[in-house]
Amino acid sequence: MSSRFFAQLGDSSDDSSSSDSEVEAPVAKQAAARQYSSILEESDEEKRVVRSSKDKRFSEINETIKAIRNHKKIKDITKVQEGFTTLCQIYAKSQSVISKNGCPRAFIRCIADLELYVREFWEDKEGRSKLNKINSKALAALRQNVRKYNKDFVSEIEEYHKDPESYEEVIEEDEDEIEKSDDEGVGFAPSSTKIAKKSRTTSSRGDDEEEFEDDSDDMWGDDSSEESSSDDEVPAIGYTAAYFLKKKDDDKKDKPNRKKKEPRQPTKVPANKEDEGWTTVSGTDKVTKEKPLFEEDAEITVELVNQKIAELSSVRGRRGAKRQKNIETLELLSGVCVSEELGIPILAKCMYYTCLAIFDYNPNMAVCMKVEIWVQLLTTLDKLLSLLEEHREVHFNEGMPEEEENLEDLEKQLTVAGSILVIMERADDEFTKLLRNLDPHGTEYVERLSDEAKLCGLILRVKAELSHRRATHEEMCRTYLREIEHLYYKVDYQTAIVEGEESSRSKMDTLCKYIYRYDSTDRIRTRAMLCHIYHHALHNRWSEGRDLMLMSHLQQSISHADIPTKILHNRTMVQLGLCAFRKGLIQHAHTTLNEIQSSQKSKELLAQVYLLRG
């Protein structure tokens, strides 16, 4: 473009030297106009280029393959994995084109070479050890993904390994070979700039001056005022990049001064006597209407309350369930049962489902519940047991379906589907979980330890309730085990037994012997026996504890027990060894403690490792 401009200047200078100053400015304008028009022609021609879907898809595949090869050279496994994922996505999008034209050979060669590259890299242990943590993880993931993805191309990969020379159509960086690749069937699409250069026709430098002047006359006009104004705007050299850049002054001209909108203030309405009892609400306030429990004209009956309980229980465990709202709704239902005098069975059912809703407050079973929720659980369970103690005619039945409940008919036994024992067991587990997640050196831990007396009282009340309605031996054994687990580790410091008060030894003997006699499951009997042995060892009764351990053959079957029972067994053995040491039986103490202490994992075996919690 600049040569054409100087050619015009050279032709005009040959005519006469006197007209140089007069012709210089118009010629500069004409050259600038010609330069600007050529730029517009180039952009228009480039926009007119249309590429087929085949060229687009194949060019994307080839560009991704080239990037994968470059990353393989520098051993950037993370980028190789990202490139392989992108290549698989592009191949999936190109199924319509590939079904017509066939699979690109460059793609088959890429996935086959990539599988070989990952295999060699994986076998090179020294090279793998030099990788950082991110690349080593990416290599493992890439190895799995490539092996899984290449299962769909087994036949094509085998053909490539048989004759790899026929797949030697690599991606060249030379532009001339890229243009030829589309004709050879490799699947490369020519770039848009090349097409624009081919389609563009360059005009010769020796254009006539008359045509040049005609163009300039049409564009610029003859008035001197127009020339002067154009001289201010257009530089004499031509249009440069700085001319098209946006200036700071233009921003101020384009953007009008807009005033910030002030927030609307509610208009105050004068209060009248007729408006008494009404409240003024501004337009910005959001009025949220809570859905009432029942309709206004609905007659509140036992059946209606039971339907509401079933509706709330149906959303238990769902992802979008409002757990706190369900607890509050069930407490409101309990108040409705009392105010409407619907009866004790439906009230007991509302309290029972309130306890279940409290247990569902935490969706993750591994996380302990909040202290406020725990206190609410103890309060609700205490109210439920007090209600059952006052009205012995109401019973809970664990195996009964809800359709067979009797909540109204006083001539028959009033029964509610559910189990008080299950609520008590879950409350006991939550108490243990709560203590485990607290700092044992803090004041809150001491405050929660005071709840053990309340929990033990609830266990005794549940035991009395079950014995009153003549529960099965299985339910009684489960209740006795919970009482034993809160008693076996406590030392009986009472030297002189008060008359009428039972000692901890006689209580443990009574509870454990009942379980030995009536329990049908191995777990409850095993745990009760271990607690019994621990209690003997804690009170320096070496012979009783040793004999009970040997006669039960627990050491032979403990390997099949669950993890909490194994931990209890290890603690019992340590306590038995300490009892022998206190008795002066050093040989027995060494034999008992040797197995635990020699493993160098005594804290893990006794579950005494302190875990840091965030």
PDB file of C-alpha atoms in Angstrom, residues 345-502:
ATOM      1  CA  PRO A 345     -52.375 -42.246  71.843  1.00  0.00           C
ATOM      2  CA  ILE A 346     -52.213 -39.550  69.165  1.00  0.00           C
ATOM      3  CA  LEU A 347     -50.286 -37.265  71.546  1.00  0.00           C
ATOM      4  CA  ALA A 348     -47.779 -40.043  72.248  1.00  0.00           C
ATOM      5  CA  LYS A 349     -47.403 -40.609  68.489  1.00  0.00           C
ATOM      6  CA  CYS A 350     -46.682 -36.908  67.908  1.00  0.00           C
ATOM      7  CA  MET A 351     -43.979 -36.956  70.581  1.00  0.00           C
ATOM      8  CA  TYR A 352     -42.513 -40.154  69.158  1.00  0.00           C
ATOM      9  CA  TYR A 353     -42.228 -38.684  65.656  1.00  0.00           C
ATOM     10  CA  THR A 354     -40.766 -35.498  67.139  1.00  0.00           C
ATOM     11  CA  CYS A 355     -37.889 -37.610  68.516  1.00  0.00           C
ATOM     12  CA  LEU A 356     -37.407 -39.213  65.095  1.00  0.00           C
ATOM     13  CA  ALA A 357     -37.361 -35.774  63.431  1.00  0.00           C
ATOM     14  CA  ILE A 358     -34.696 -34.642  65.907  1.00  0.00           C
ATOM     15  CA  PHE A 359     -32.556 -37.645  64.965  1.00  0.00           C
ATOM     16  CA  ASP A 360     -32.956 -36.704  61.284  1.00  0.00           C
ATOM     17  CA  TYR A 361     -31.713 -33.161  61.915  1.00  0.00           C
ATOM     18  CA  ASN A 362     -28.164 -34.159  60.922  1.00  0.00           C
ATOM     19  CA  PRO A 363     -28.140 -35.822  57.491  1.00  0.00           C
ATOM     20  CA  ASN A 364     -24.627 -37.172  58.127  1.00  0.00           C
ATOM     21  CA  MET A 365     -24.619 -39.955  60.689  1.00  0.00           C
ATOM     22  CA  ALA A 366     -20.910 -39.425  61.459  1.00  0.00           C
ATOM     23  CA  VAL A 367     -21.501 -35.856  62.707  1.00  0.00           C
ATOM     24  CA  CYS A 368     -22.786 -35.344  66.217  1.00  0.00           C
ATOM     25  CA  MET A 369     -25.880 -33.251  66.830  1.00  0.00           C
ATOM     26  CA  LYS A 370     -25.783 -29.772  68.265  1.00  0.00           C
ATOM     27  CA  VAL A 371     -26.047 -29.241  72.006  1.00  0.00           C
ATOM     28  CA  GLU A 372     -29.386 -27.406  71.668  1.00  0.00           C
ATOM     29  CA  ILE A 373     -30.859 -30.282  69.667  1.00  0.00           C
ATOM     30  CA  TRP A 374     -29.510 -32.785  72.213  1.00  0.00           C
ATOM     31  CA  VAL A 375     -31.175 -30.952  75.096  1.00  0.00           C
ATOM     32  CA  GLN A 376     -34.422 -30.810  73.111  1.00  0.00           C
ATOM     33  CA  LEU A 377     -34.216 -34.568  72.540  1.00  0.00           C
ATOM     34  CA  LEU A 378     -33.812 -35.312  76.249  1.00  0.00           C
ATOM     35  CA  THR A 379     -36.754 -33.048  77.088  1.00  0.00           C
ATOM     36  CA  THR A 380     -39.052 -34.637  74.493  1.00  0.00           C
ATOM     37  CA  LEU A 381     -38.098 -38.180  75.521  1.00  0.00           C
ATOM     38  CA  ASP A 382     -38.693 -37.333  79.182  1.00  0.00           C
ATOM     39  CA  LYS A 383     -42.189 -35.998  78.363  1.00  0.00           C
ATOM     40  CA  LEU A 384     -42.997 -39.111  76.342  1.00  0.00           C
ATOM     41  CA  LEU A 385     -41.956 -41.490  79.129  1.00  0.00           C
ATOM     42  CA  SER A 386     -43.879 -39.438  81.711  1.00  0.00           C
ATOM     43  CA  LEU A 387     -46.974 -39.682  79.505  1.00  0.00           C
ATOM     44  CA  LEU A 388     -46.621 -43.459  79.182  1.00  0.00           C
ATOM     45  CA  GLU A 389     -46.084 -43.861  82.934  1.00  0.00           C
ATOM     46  CA  GLU A 390     -49.294 -41.968  83.675  1.00  0.00           C
ATOM     47  CA  HIS A 391     -51.313 -43.879  81.074  1.00  0.00           C
ATOM     48  CA  ARG A 392     -50.294 -47.527  81.174  1.00  0.00           C
ATOM     49  CA  GLU A 393     -53.074 -48.484  78.772  1.00  0.00           C
ATOM     50  CA  VAL A 394     -51.084 -47.077  75.797  1.00  0.00           C
ATOM     51  CA  HIS A 395     -48.437 -49.401  74.382  1.00  0.00           C
ATOM     52  CA  PHE A 396     -45.860 -49.104  71.625  1.00  0.00           C
ATOM     53  CA  ASN A 397     -45.464 -52.076  69.314  1.00  0.00           C
ATOM     54  CA  GLU A 398     -42.327 -52.244  67.171  1.00  0.00           C
ATOM     55  CA  GLY A 399     -43.478 -54.787  64.608  1.00  0.00           C
ATOM     56  CA  MET A 400     -46.983 -53.406  64.059  1.00  0.00           C
ATOM     57  CA  PRO A 401     -47.773 -51.637  60.742  1.00  0.00           C
ATOM     58  CA  GLU A 402     -49.360 -48.194  60.913  1.00  0.00           C
ATOM     59  CA  GLU A 403     -52.608 -49.428  59.360  1.00  0.00           C
ATOM     60  CA  GLU A 404     -53.284 -51.638  62.393  1.00  0.00           C
ATOM     61  CA  GLU A 405     -52.846 -48.894  64.988  1.00  0.00           C
ATOM     62  CA  ASN A 406     -55.621 -48.268  67.497  1.00  0.00           C
ATOM     63  CA  LEU A 407     -55.697 -44.605  68.482  1.00  0.00           C
ATOM     64  CA  GLU A 408     -59.387 -44.104  69.345  1.00  0.00           C
ATOM     65  CA  ASP A 409     -61.187 -47.352  70.178  1.00  0.00           C
ATOM     66  CA  LEU A 410     -61.144 -47.606  73.978  1.00  0.00           C
ATOM     67  CA  GLU A 411     -62.679 -51.090  73.997  1.00  0.00           C
ATOM     68  CA  LYS A 412     -59.492 -52.542  72.485  1.00  0.00           C
ATOM     69  CA  GLN A 413     -55.845 -52.201  73.434  1.00  0.00           C
ATOM     70  CA  LEU A 414     -54.549 -48.734  72.507  1.00  0.00           C
ATOM     71  CA  THR A 415     -51.417 -49.335  70.450  1.00  0.00           C
ATOM     72  CA  VAL A 416     -49.022 -47.078  68.531  1.00  0.00           C
ATOM     73  CA  ALA A 417     -46.609 -48.304  65.857  1.00  0.00           C
ATOM     74  CA  GLY A 418     -43.069 -47.695  67.068  1.00  0.00           C
ATOM     75  CA  SER A 419     -40.494 -48.625  69.683  1.00  0.00           C
ATOM     76  CA  ILE A 420     -39.404 -46.707  72.757  1.00  0.00           C
ATOM     77  CA  LEU A 421     -36.332 -48.939  72.966  1.00  0.00           C
ATOM     78  CA  VAL A 422     -35.072 -47.787  69.566  1.00  0.00           C
ATOM     79  CA  ILE A 423     -35.382 -44.137  70.630  1.00  0.00           C
ATOM     80  CA  MET A 424     -33.450 -44.857  73.819  1.00  0.00           C
ATOM     81  CA  GLU A 425     -30.662 -46.735  71.983  1.00  0.00           C
ATOM     82  CA  ARG A 426     -30.222 -43.955  69.439  1.00  0.00           C
ATOM     83  CA  ALA A 427     -30.136 -41.357  72.206  1.00  0.00           C
ATOM     84  CA  ASP A 428     -27.404 -43.364  73.954  1.00  0.00           C
ATOM     85  CA  ASP A 429     -25.369 -43.554  70.733  1.00  0.00           C
ATOM     86  CA  GLU A 430     -25.759 -39.818  70.161  1.00  0.00           C
ATOM     87  CA  PHE A 431     -24.515 -39.143  73.702  1.00  0.00           C
ATOM     88  CA  THR A 432     -21.360 -41.171  73.058  1.00  0.00           C
ATOM     89  CA  LYS A 433     -20.844 -39.409  69.723  1.00  0.00           C
ATOM     90  CA  LEU A 434     -21.315 -36.025  71.384  1.00  0.00           C
ATOM     91  CA  LEU A 435     -18.670 -36.704  74.043  1.00  0.00           C
ATOM     92  CA  ARG A 436     -16.271 -38.022  71.412  1.00  0.00           C
ATOM     93  CA  ASN A 437     -16.428 -34.759  69.440  1.00  0.00           C
ATOM     94  CA  LEU A 438     -15.883 -32.460  72.428  1.00  0.00           C
ATOM     95  CA  ASP A 439     -12.628 -31.311  73.967  1.00  0.00           C
ATOM     96  CA  PRO A 440     -12.122 -33.446  77.111  1.00  0.00           C
ATOM     97  CA  HIS A 441     -10.315 -30.534  78.809  1.00  0.00           C
ATOM     98  CA  GLY A 442     -13.101 -28.012  78.282  1.00  0.00           C
ATOM     99  CA  THR A 443     -15.960 -26.963  80.503  1.00  0.00           C
ATOM    100  CA  GLU A 444     -18.558 -28.012  77.931  1.00  0.00           C
ATOM    101  CA  TYR A 445     -17.355 -31.616  78.221  1.00  0.00           C
ATOM    102  CA  VAL A 446     -17.996 -31.525  81.962  1.00  0.00           C
ATOM    103  CA  GLU A 447     -21.456 -30.067  81.403  1.00  0.00           C
ATOM    104  CA  ARG A 448     -22.337 -32.842  78.974  1.00  0.00           C
ATOM    105  CA  LEU A 449     -21.050 -35.474  81.403  1.00  0.00           C
ATOM    106  CA  SER A 450     -23.778 -34.343  83.774  1.00  0.00           C
ATOM    107  CA  ASP A 451     -26.324 -35.504  81.172  1.00  0.00           C
ATOM    108  CA  GLU A 452     -25.279 -39.112  81.781  1.00  0.00           C
ATOM    109  CA  ALA A 453     -27.314 -39.219  84.984  1.00  0.00           C
ATOM    110  CA  LYS A 454     -30.403 -38.087  83.035  1.00  0.00           C
ATOM    111  CA  LEU A 455     -29.730 -40.647  80.305  1.00  0.00           C
ATOM    112  CA  CYS A 456     -29.277 -43.468  82.844  1.00  0.00           C
ATOM    113  CA  GLY A 457     -32.551 -42.446  84.449  1.00  0.00           C
ATOM    114  CA  LEU A 458     -34.279 -42.650  81.044  1.00  0.00           C
ATOM    115  CA  ILE A 459     -32.811 -46.129  80.504  1.00  0.00           C
ATOM    116  CA  LEU A 460     -34.188 -47.323  83.823  1.00  0.00           C
ATOM    117  CA  ARG A 461     -37.619 -45.875  83.001  1.00  0.00           C
ATOM    118  CA  VAL A 462     -37.631 -47.593  79.606  1.00  0.00           C
ATOM    119  CA  LYS A 463     -36.708 -50.864  81.336  1.00  0.00           C
ATOM    120  CA  ALA A 464     -39.605 -50.440  83.744  1.00  0.00           C
ATOM    121  CA  GLU A 465     -41.987 -49.665  80.887  1.00  0.00           C
ATOM    122  CA  LEU A 466     -40.895 -52.763  78.940  1.00  0.00           C
ATOM    123  CA  SER A 467     -41.141 -55.021  81.973  1.00  0.00           C
ATOM    124  CA  HIS A 468     -44.633 -53.659  82.718  1.00  0.00           C
ATOM    125  CA  ARG A 469     -45.991 -54.640  79.326  1.00  0.00           C
ATOM    126  CA  ARG A 470     -44.046 -57.939  79.408  1.00  0.00           C
ATOM    127  CA  ALA A 471     -41.688 -57.332  76.546  1.00  0.00           C
ATOM    128  CA  THR A 472     -39.753 -60.108  74.870  1.00  0.00           C
ATOM    129  CA  HIS A 473     -36.432 -61.410  76.186  1.00  0.00           C
ATOM    130  CA  GLU A 474     -34.637 -59.884  73.244  1.00  0.00           C
ATOM    131  CA  GLU A 475     -35.863 -56.374  74.084  1.00  0.00           C
ATOM    132  CA  MET A 476     -35.018 -56.820  77.763  1.00  0.00           C
ATOM    133  CA  CYS A 477     -31.499 -58.034  76.908  1.00  0.00           C
ATOM    134  CA  ARG A 478     -30.931 -54.958  74.759  1.00  0.00           C
ATOM    135  CA  THR A 479     -32.076 -52.729  77.613  1.00  0.00           C
ATOM    136  CA  TYR A 480     -29.899 -54.544  80.171  1.00  0.00           C
ATOM    137  CA  LEU A 481     -26.840 -54.176  77.936  1.00  0.00           C
ATOM    138  CA  ARG A 482     -27.320 -50.403  77.782  1.00  0.00           C
ATOM    139  CA  GLU A 483     -27.473 -50.289  81.568  1.00  0.00           C
ATOM    140  CA  ILE A 484     -24.361 -52.467  81.855  1.00  0.00           C
ATOM    141  CA  GLU A 485     -22.364 -50.237  79.494  1.00  0.00           C
ATOM    142  CA  HIS A 486     -22.982 -47.253  81.809  1.00  0.00           C
ATOM    143  CA  LEU A 487     -22.007 -49.217  84.917  1.00  0.00           C
ATOM    144  CA  TYR A 488     -19.071 -51.572  84.233  1.00  0.00           C
ATOM    145  CA  TYR A 489     -16.255 -48.953  84.159  1.00  0.00           C
ATOM    146  CA  LYS A 490     -17.278 -47.161  87.381  1.00  0.00           C
ATOM    147  CA  VAL A 491     -15.426 -47.955  90.589  1.00  0.00           C
ATOM    148  CA  ASP A 492     -17.549 -48.751  93.636  1.00  0.00           C
ATOM    149  CA  TYR A 493     -15.887 -46.634  96.343  1.00  0.00           C
ATOM    150  CA  GLN A 494     -18.580 -47.433  98.875  1.00  0.00           C
ATOM    151  CA  THR A 495     -16.945 -49.363 101.698  1.00  0.00           C
ATOM    152  CA  ALA A 496     -20.000 -49.998 103.836  1.00  0.00           C
ATOM    153  CA  ILE A 497     -23.164 -50.846 101.929  1.00  0.00           C
ATOM    154  CA  VAL A 498     -26.229 -49.021 103.131  1.00  0.00           C
ATOM    155  CA  GLU A 499     -29.132 -51.227 104.020  1.00  0.00           C
ATOM    156  CA  GLY A 500     -31.533 -51.711 101.151  1.00  0.00           C
ATOM    157  CA  GLU A 501     -29.060 -50.447  98.532  1.00  0.00           C
ATOM    158  CA  GLU A 502     -27.693 -52.875  95.997  1.00  0.00           C
TER     159      GLU A 502
END
